[in-house]
């Protein structure tokens, strides 16, 4: 049976049988900041988390629980105060092309065409002109922007700009894709379309994804595991495997996922876990 003909459960089972290895190991991480008044604030406390290769991790939690801080340490933009973050056996001590970041607001260069933006990272990596043009075309087609390559970013809708950013990240072939609420500013219809598109790309490319969201529904729909963080300071409260079958090639994929009885059960459990601490503090 071809890989793309497998059911969701068969693909998950095959992944577990494969020697996937560990993509990222977060060990005893604390992160402290000093305020302008000189006070020390603990943003993250004793974070221990293993991310396997090909995992699609979604992280949810209240605002201020340290989700973006954790992503910044995975990307190498920040360093932990204590502990270490290890990727492929090496401590992360700075940014790397092996880790691509997709931001909520696409940082596209306005003076470049969409194709030029997708090629930019490859140009910085020294990829030959002909090869990077071929790769750019491949990923523009993958994200549905095949006919938009000669347009400028300001000529695109918000959803199209986000797809262009995703194409640019994928074109550099990172091992780990970090996504910080990439669909948070989009309208509901565009957001749902891009969720299914991202799931399709993940099915095809099998990259490791670390995805931050405030939407519990989005997390359940996309993830193989949902990480629930508590706040003040941020800690890993729950690590929940998601086994609902998904098929991004099915036009009714999202409706079928939501109709699965497990979807509502997971949504209630995760939502309760997010707000439980607030109820205890009142």
CSV table of C-alpha atoms in Angstrom, one decimal:
chain,number,residue,atom,x,y,z
A,1,UNK,CA,0.0,0.0,0.0
A,2,UNK,CA,1.4,3.4,-0.9
A,3,UNK,CA,2.0,5.9,1.9
A,4,UNK,CA,-0.7,8.3,0.7
A,5,UNK,CA,-3.2,5.5,0.5
A,6,UNK,CA,-2.9,4.7,4.2
A,7,UNK,CA,-5.5,5.5,6.7
A,8,UNK,CA,-4.7,7.9,9.6
A,9,UNK,CA,-4.4,5.0,12.1
A,10,UNK,CA,-2.1,3.1,9.7
A,11,UNK,CA,0.1,6.1,9.2
A,12,UNK,CA,0.4,6.7,12.9
A,13,UNK,CA,1.1,3.0,13.5
A,14,UNK,CA,3.8,3.0,10.8
A,15,UNK,CA,5.4,6.1,12.3
A,16,UNK,CA,5.6,4.3,15.7
A,17,UNK,CA,7.2,1.3,14.1
A,18,UNK,CA,9.7,3.4,12.2
A,19,UNK,CA,13.0,4.3,13.9
A,20,UNK,CA,11.9,8.0,14.1
A,21,UNK,CA,14.2,9.1,16.8
A,22,UNK,CA,14.0,12.2,18.9
A,23,UNK,CA,13.7,15.6,17.1
A,24,UNK,CA,13.9,17.8,20.2
A,25,UNK,CA,14.5,17.1,23.9
A,26,UNK,CA,13.7,19.8,26.4
A,27,UNK,CA,15.3,19.0,29.7
A,28,UNK,CA,14.6,20.8,33.0
A,29,UNK,CA,14.2,24.2,31.3
A,30,UNK,CA,13.5,27.4,33.4
A,31,UNK,CA,13.3,30.8,31.9
A,32,UNK,CA,13.5,34.0,34.0
A,33,UNK,CA,13.3,37.6,32.9
A,34,UNK,CA,14.1,40.8,34.7
A,35,UNK,CA,11.5,43.6,34.5
A,36,UNK,CA,12.4,47.3,34.0
A,37,UNK,CA,11.8,47.7,37.7
A,38,UNK,CA,14.4,45.1,38.4
A,39,UNK,CA,12.1,42.4,39.5
A,40,UNK,CA,12.7,38.8,38.4
A,41,UNK,CA,9.8,37.0,36.8
A,42,UNK,CA,9.8,33.3,36.0
A,43,UNK,CA,8.1,32.7,32.7
A,44,UNK,CA,8.8,28.9,32.4
A,45,UNK,CA,9.4,26.4,35.2
A,46,UNK,CA,10.8,22.9,34.9
A,47,UNK,CA,9.8,22.2,31.3
A,48,UNK,CA,10.5,18.6,30.3
A,49,UNK,CA,9.3,17.5,26.9
A,50,UNK,CA,10.4,15.1,24.2
A,51,UNK,CA,9.3,15.8,20.6
A,52,UNK,CA,9.7,12.8,18.3
A,53,UNK,CA,10.5,13.2,14.6
A,54,UNK,CA,7.4,13.6,12.5
A,55,UNK,CA,5.3,14.7,15.5
A,56,UNK,CA,2.8,17.5,15.0
A,57,UNK,CA,2.7,19.2,18.4
A,58,UNK,CA,0.1,21.8,19.2
A,59,UNK,CA,0.6,23.9,22.3
A,60,UNK,CA,-2.4,25.6,24.0
A,61,UNK,CA,-2.7,27.6,27.2
A,62,UNK,CA,-3.8,31.0,28.5
A,63,UNK,CA,-2.1,34.2,27.3
A,64,UNK,CA,1.2,34.7,29.2
A,65,UNK,CA,1.8,31.0,29.9
A,66,UNK,CA,5.1,31.1,28.1
A,67,UNK,CA,4.2,29.4,24.8
A,68,UNK,CA,6.0,31.9,22.6
A,69,UNK,CA,9.0,31.9,25.0
A,70,UNK,CA,9.3,28.2,24.6
A,71,UNK,CA,9.1,28.5,20.8
A,72,UNK,CA,11.8,31.1,20.9
A,73,UNK,CA,14.1,28.7,22.7
A,74,UNK,CA,13.4,26.0,20.2
A,75,UNK,CA,14.2,28.4,17.4
A,76,UNK,CA,17.4,29.6,19.1
A,77,UNK,CA,16.2,33.2,19.5
A,78,UNK,CA,16.4,32.9,23.3
A,79,UNK,CA,18.3,30.7,25.7
A,80,UNK,CA,17.0,29.0,28.9
A,81,UNK,CA,18.0,30.3,32.3
A,82,UNK,CA,18.5,26.7,33.4
A,83,UNK,CA,18.4,23.4,31.6
A,84,UNK,CA,18.9,22.8,27.9
A,85,UNK,CA,17.1,22.3,24.6
A,86,UNK,CA,18.7,19.6,22.4
A,87,UNK,CA,17.9,19.1,18.7
A,88,UNK,CA,19.3,16.1,17.0
A,89,UNK,CA,21.8,15.5,19.8
A,90,UNK,CA,23.1,19.1,19.9
A,91,UNK,CA,22.2,21.9,22.4
A,92,UNK,CA,20.4,24.7,20.6
A,93,UNK,CA,22.5,27.9,21.2
A,94,UNK,CA,21.3,30.0,18.3
A,95,UNK,CA,19.1,30.1,15.1
A,96,UNK,CA,19.7,27.5,12.5
A,97,UNK,CA,18.3,26.9,8.9
A,98,UNK,CA,17.4,23.4,10.2
A,99,UNK,CA,14.6,25.1,12.2
A,100,UNK,CA,12.1,27.2,10.2
A,101,UNK,CA,9.8,29.7,11.9
A,102,UNK,CA,6.3,30.7,10.6
A,103,UNK,CA,5.1,33.9,12.3
A,104,UNK,CA,1.6,35.2,12.8
A,105,UNK,CA,2.4,38.2,10.6
A,106,UNK,CA,4.2,37.0,7.5
A,107,UNK,CA,7.6,38.8,7.3
A,108,UNK,CA,7.7,39.0,3.5
A,109,UNK,CA,10.0,41.4,1.8
A,110,UNK,CA,7.8,43.9,-0.1
A,111,UNK,CA,10.4,44.7,-2.8
A,112,UNK,CA,10.6,41.1,-3.8
A,113,UNK,CA,8.0,39.1,-5.8
A,114,UNK,CA,6.3,36.1,-4.1
A,115,UNK,CA,8.7,33.8,-6.0
A,116,UNK,CA,11.6,36.0,-4.9
A,117,UNK,CA,10.5,35.7,-1.2
A,118,UNK,CA,10.3,31.9,-1.5
A,119,UNK,CA,13.8,31.8,-3.1
A,120,UNK,CA,15.4,34.2,-0.5
A,121,UNK,CA,16.3,31.7,2.2
A,122,UNK,CA,17.7,29.3,-0.4
A,123,UNK,CA,19.8,32.1,-1.9
A,124,UNK,CA,21.3,32.8,1.6
A,125,UNK,CA,22.1,29.1,1.8
A,126,UNK,CA,24.0,29.2,-1.5
A,127,UNK,CA,21.6,27.1,-3.6
A,128,UNK,CA,22.2,27.5,-7.3
A,129,UNK,CA,19.8,29.8,-9.2
A,130,UNK,CA,18.3,27.1,-11.4
A,131,UNK,CA,17.8,24.7,-8.5
A,132,UNK,CA,16.2,27.3,-6.2
A,133,UNK,CA,13.8,28.4,-9.0
A,134,UNK,CA,12.7,24.8,-9.5
A,135,UNK,CA,12.2,24.3,-5.7
A,136,UNK,CA,10.3,27.6,-5.4
A,137,UNK,CA,7.9,26.6,-8.1
A,138,UNK,CA,7.3,23.2,-6.5
A,139,UNK,CA,6.4,24.8,-3.2
A,140,UNK,CA,4.3,27.6,-4.7
A,141,UNK,CA,2.3,24.9,-6.4
A,142,UNK,CA,2.1,22.9,-3.1
A,143,UNK,CA,0.5,25.9,-1.3
A,144,UNK,CA,-1.8,26.9,-4.1
A,145,UNK,CA,0.2,30.0,-5.3
A,146,UNK,CA,1.5,28.7,-8.6
A,147,UNK,CA,0.0,31.6,-10.5
A,148,UNK,CA,1.0,34.3,-8.0
A,149,UNK,CA,4.7,34.0,-8.2
A,150,UNK,CA,5.2,37.3,-10.0
A,151,UNK,CA,3.0,39.3,-7.7
A,152,UNK,CA,4.2,41.4,-4.8
A,153,UNK,CA,3.2,40.6,-1.2
A,154,UNK,CA,0.9,43.7,-0.9
A,155,UNK,CA,-1.1,42.3,-3.8
A,156,UNK,CA,-2.0,39.2,-1.8
A,157,UNK,CA,-4.7,38.6,0.8
A,158,UNK,CA,-3.7,37.7,4.3
A,159,UNK,CA,-4.2,34.0,3.7
A,160,UNK,CA,-2.1,34.1,0.5
A,161,UNK,CA,0.7,35.9,2.3
A,162,UNK,CA,0.7,33.3,5.0
A,163,UNK,CA,0.8,30.5,2.4
A,164,UNK,CA,3.8,32.3,0.8
A,165,UNK,CA,5.6,32.4,4.1
A,166,UNK,CA,4.9,28.7,4.6
A,167,UNK,CA,6.3,28.0,1.1
A,168,UNK,CA,9.4,30.0,1.9
A,169,UNK,CA,10.0,28.0,5.1
A,170,UNK,CA,9.4,24.6,3.4
A,171,UNK,CA,11.7,25.5,0.5
A,172,UNK,CA,14.7,25.7,2.9
A,173,UNK,CA,13.9,22.1,3.9
A,174,UNK,CA,14.1,22.5,7.7
A,175,UNK,CA,13.9,19.5,10.0
A,176,UNK,CA,11.6,21.3,12.5
A,177,UNK,CA,8.9,23.8,11.6
A,178,UNK,CA,7.9,26.3,14.4
A,179,UNK,CA,4.6,28.1,14.0
A,180,UNK,CA,3.5,30.9,16.3
A,181,UNK,CA,-0.2,31.3,15.9
A,182,UNK,CA,0.1,31.6,12.1
A,183,UNK,CA,-3.6,31.7,11.5
A,184,UNK,CA,-4.7,33.9,14.5
A,185,UNK,CA,-5.3,37.0,12.4
A,186,UNK,CA,-7.2,35.3,9.6
A,187,UNK,CA,-11.0,35.1,9.1
A,188,UNK,CA,-12.7,31.8,10.0
A,189,UNK,CA,-13.1,30.4,6.4
A,190,UNK,CA,-9.5,31.2,5.4
A,191,UNK,CA,-8.3,29.7,8.7
A,192,UNK,CA,-10.1,26.4,8.1
A,193,UNK,CA,-8.9,26.2,4.5
A,194,UNK,CA,-5.3,26.7,5.6
A,195,UNK,CA,-5.6,24.3,8.5
A,196,UNK,CA,-6.5,21.5,6.1
A,197,UNK,CA,-3.8,22.6,3.6
A,198,UNK,CA,-1.2,22.5,6.4
A,199,UNK,CA,-2.4,19.0,7.4
A,200,UNK,CA,-2.0,17.9,3.7
A,201,UNK,CA,1.5,19.3,3.5
A,202,UNK,CA,2.4,17.6,6.8
A,203,UNK,CA,1.1,14.3,5.4
A,204,UNK,CA,3.2,14.7,2.3
A,205,UNK,CA,6.5,16.0,3.8
A,206,UNK,CA,6.3,14.5,7.3
A,207,UNK,CA,8.2,17.4,8.9
A,208,UNK,CA,8.2,17.8,12.7
A,209,UNK,CA,5.9,20.7,13.6
A,210,UNK,CA,5.6,22.7,16.8
A,211,UNK,CA,2.5,24.8,16.5
A,212,UNK,CA,1.2,27.4,19.0
A,213,UNK,CA,-2.5,28.3,19.0
A,214,UNK,CA,-5.2,29.7,21.3
A,215,UNK,CA,-7.8,27.6,19.5
A,216,UNK,CA,-8.5,24.2,21.1
A,217,UNK,CA,-10.5,23.1,18.1
A,218,UNK,CA,-7.5,23.9,15.8
A,219,UNK,CA,-5.1,22.0,18.1
A,220,UNK,CA,-7.3,18.9,18.1
A,221,UNK,CA,-7.8,19.0,14.3
A,222,UNK,CA,-4.1,19.4,13.5
A,223,UNK,CA,-2.1,17.6,16.2
A,224,UNK,CA,-0.8,14.2,16.9
A,225,UNK,CA,-0.2,15.5,20.4
A,226,UNK,CA,-1.6,18.5,22.3
A,227,UNK,CA,0.5,20.1,25.0
A,228,UNK,CA,-1.5,22.0,27.6
A,229,UNK,CA,0.4,24.6,29.5
A,230,UNK,CA,-0.5,26.2,32.8
A,231,UNK,CA,0.5,29.7,33.6
A,232,UNK,CA,2.4,31.8,36.2
A,233,UNK,CA,4.9,30.3,35.7
A,234,UNK,CA,4.4,28.2,32.6
A,235,UNK,CA,4.6,24.4,33.0
A,236,UNK,CA,3.6,21.4,31.0
A,237,UNK,CA,0.3,20.4,32.5
A,238,UNK,CA,-0.9,17.7,30.1
A,239,UNK,CA,0.5,15.8,27.1
A,240,UNK,CA,-2.5,14.4,25.2
A,241,UNK,CA,-2.2,12.0,22.2
A,242,UNK,CA,-4.7,12.7,19.4
A,243,UNK,CA,-5.9,9.6,17.5
A,244,UNK,CA,-8.9,10.9,15.5
A,245,UNK,CA,-8.5,9.8,11.9
A,246,UNK,CA,-7.9,12.6,9.4
A,247,UNK,CA,-7.7,12.7,5.6
A,248,UNK,CA,-6.9,16.1,4.1
A,249,UNK,CA,-7.7,14.8,0.7
A,250,UNK,CA,-11.3,14.4,1.7
A,251,UNK,CA,-13.3,17.6,1.2
A,252,UNK,CA,-15.4,16.7,4.2
A,253,UNK,CA,-12.3,16.1,6.4
A,254,UNK,CA,-13.0,18.8,8.9
A,255,UNK,CA,-16.7,18.0,9.3
A,256,UNK,CA,-15.9,14.3,9.8
A,257,UNK,CA,-13.2,15.1,12.5
A,258,UNK,CA,-15.6,17.4,14.4
A,259,UNK,CA,-18.4,14.8,14.2
A,260,UNK,CA,-16.2,12.2,15.8
A,261,UNK,CA,-17.4,11.7,19.5
A,262,UNK,CA,-13.8,12.0,20.7
A,263,UNK,CA,-13.5,15.5,19.3
A,264,UNK,CA,-16.0,16.9,21.8
A,265,UNK,CA,-14.6,14.9,24.6
A,266,UNK,CA,-11.1,16.2,23.9
A,267,UNK,CA,-12.3,19.8,23.6
A,268,UNK,CA,-14.0,19.6,26.9
A,269,UNK,CA,-11.0,18.0,28.7
A,270,UNK,CA,-8.5,20.4,27.2
A,271,UNK,CA,-10.6,23.5,27.8
A,272,UNK,CA,-11.2,22.5,31.4
A,273,UNK,CA,-7.5,21.9,31.9
A,274,UNK,CA,-6.6,25.4,30.6
A,275,UNK,CA,-9.1,27.2,32.8
A,276,UNK,CA,-8.8,25.0,35.9
A,277,UNK,CA,-6.0,27.0,37.4
A,278,UNK,CA,-8.0,30.2,37.1
A,279,UNK,CA,-10.9,28.7,38.9
A,280,UNK,CA,-8.6,27.6,41.7
A,281,UNK,CA,-7.1,31.1,42.0
A,282,UNK,CA,-10.4,32.8,42.3
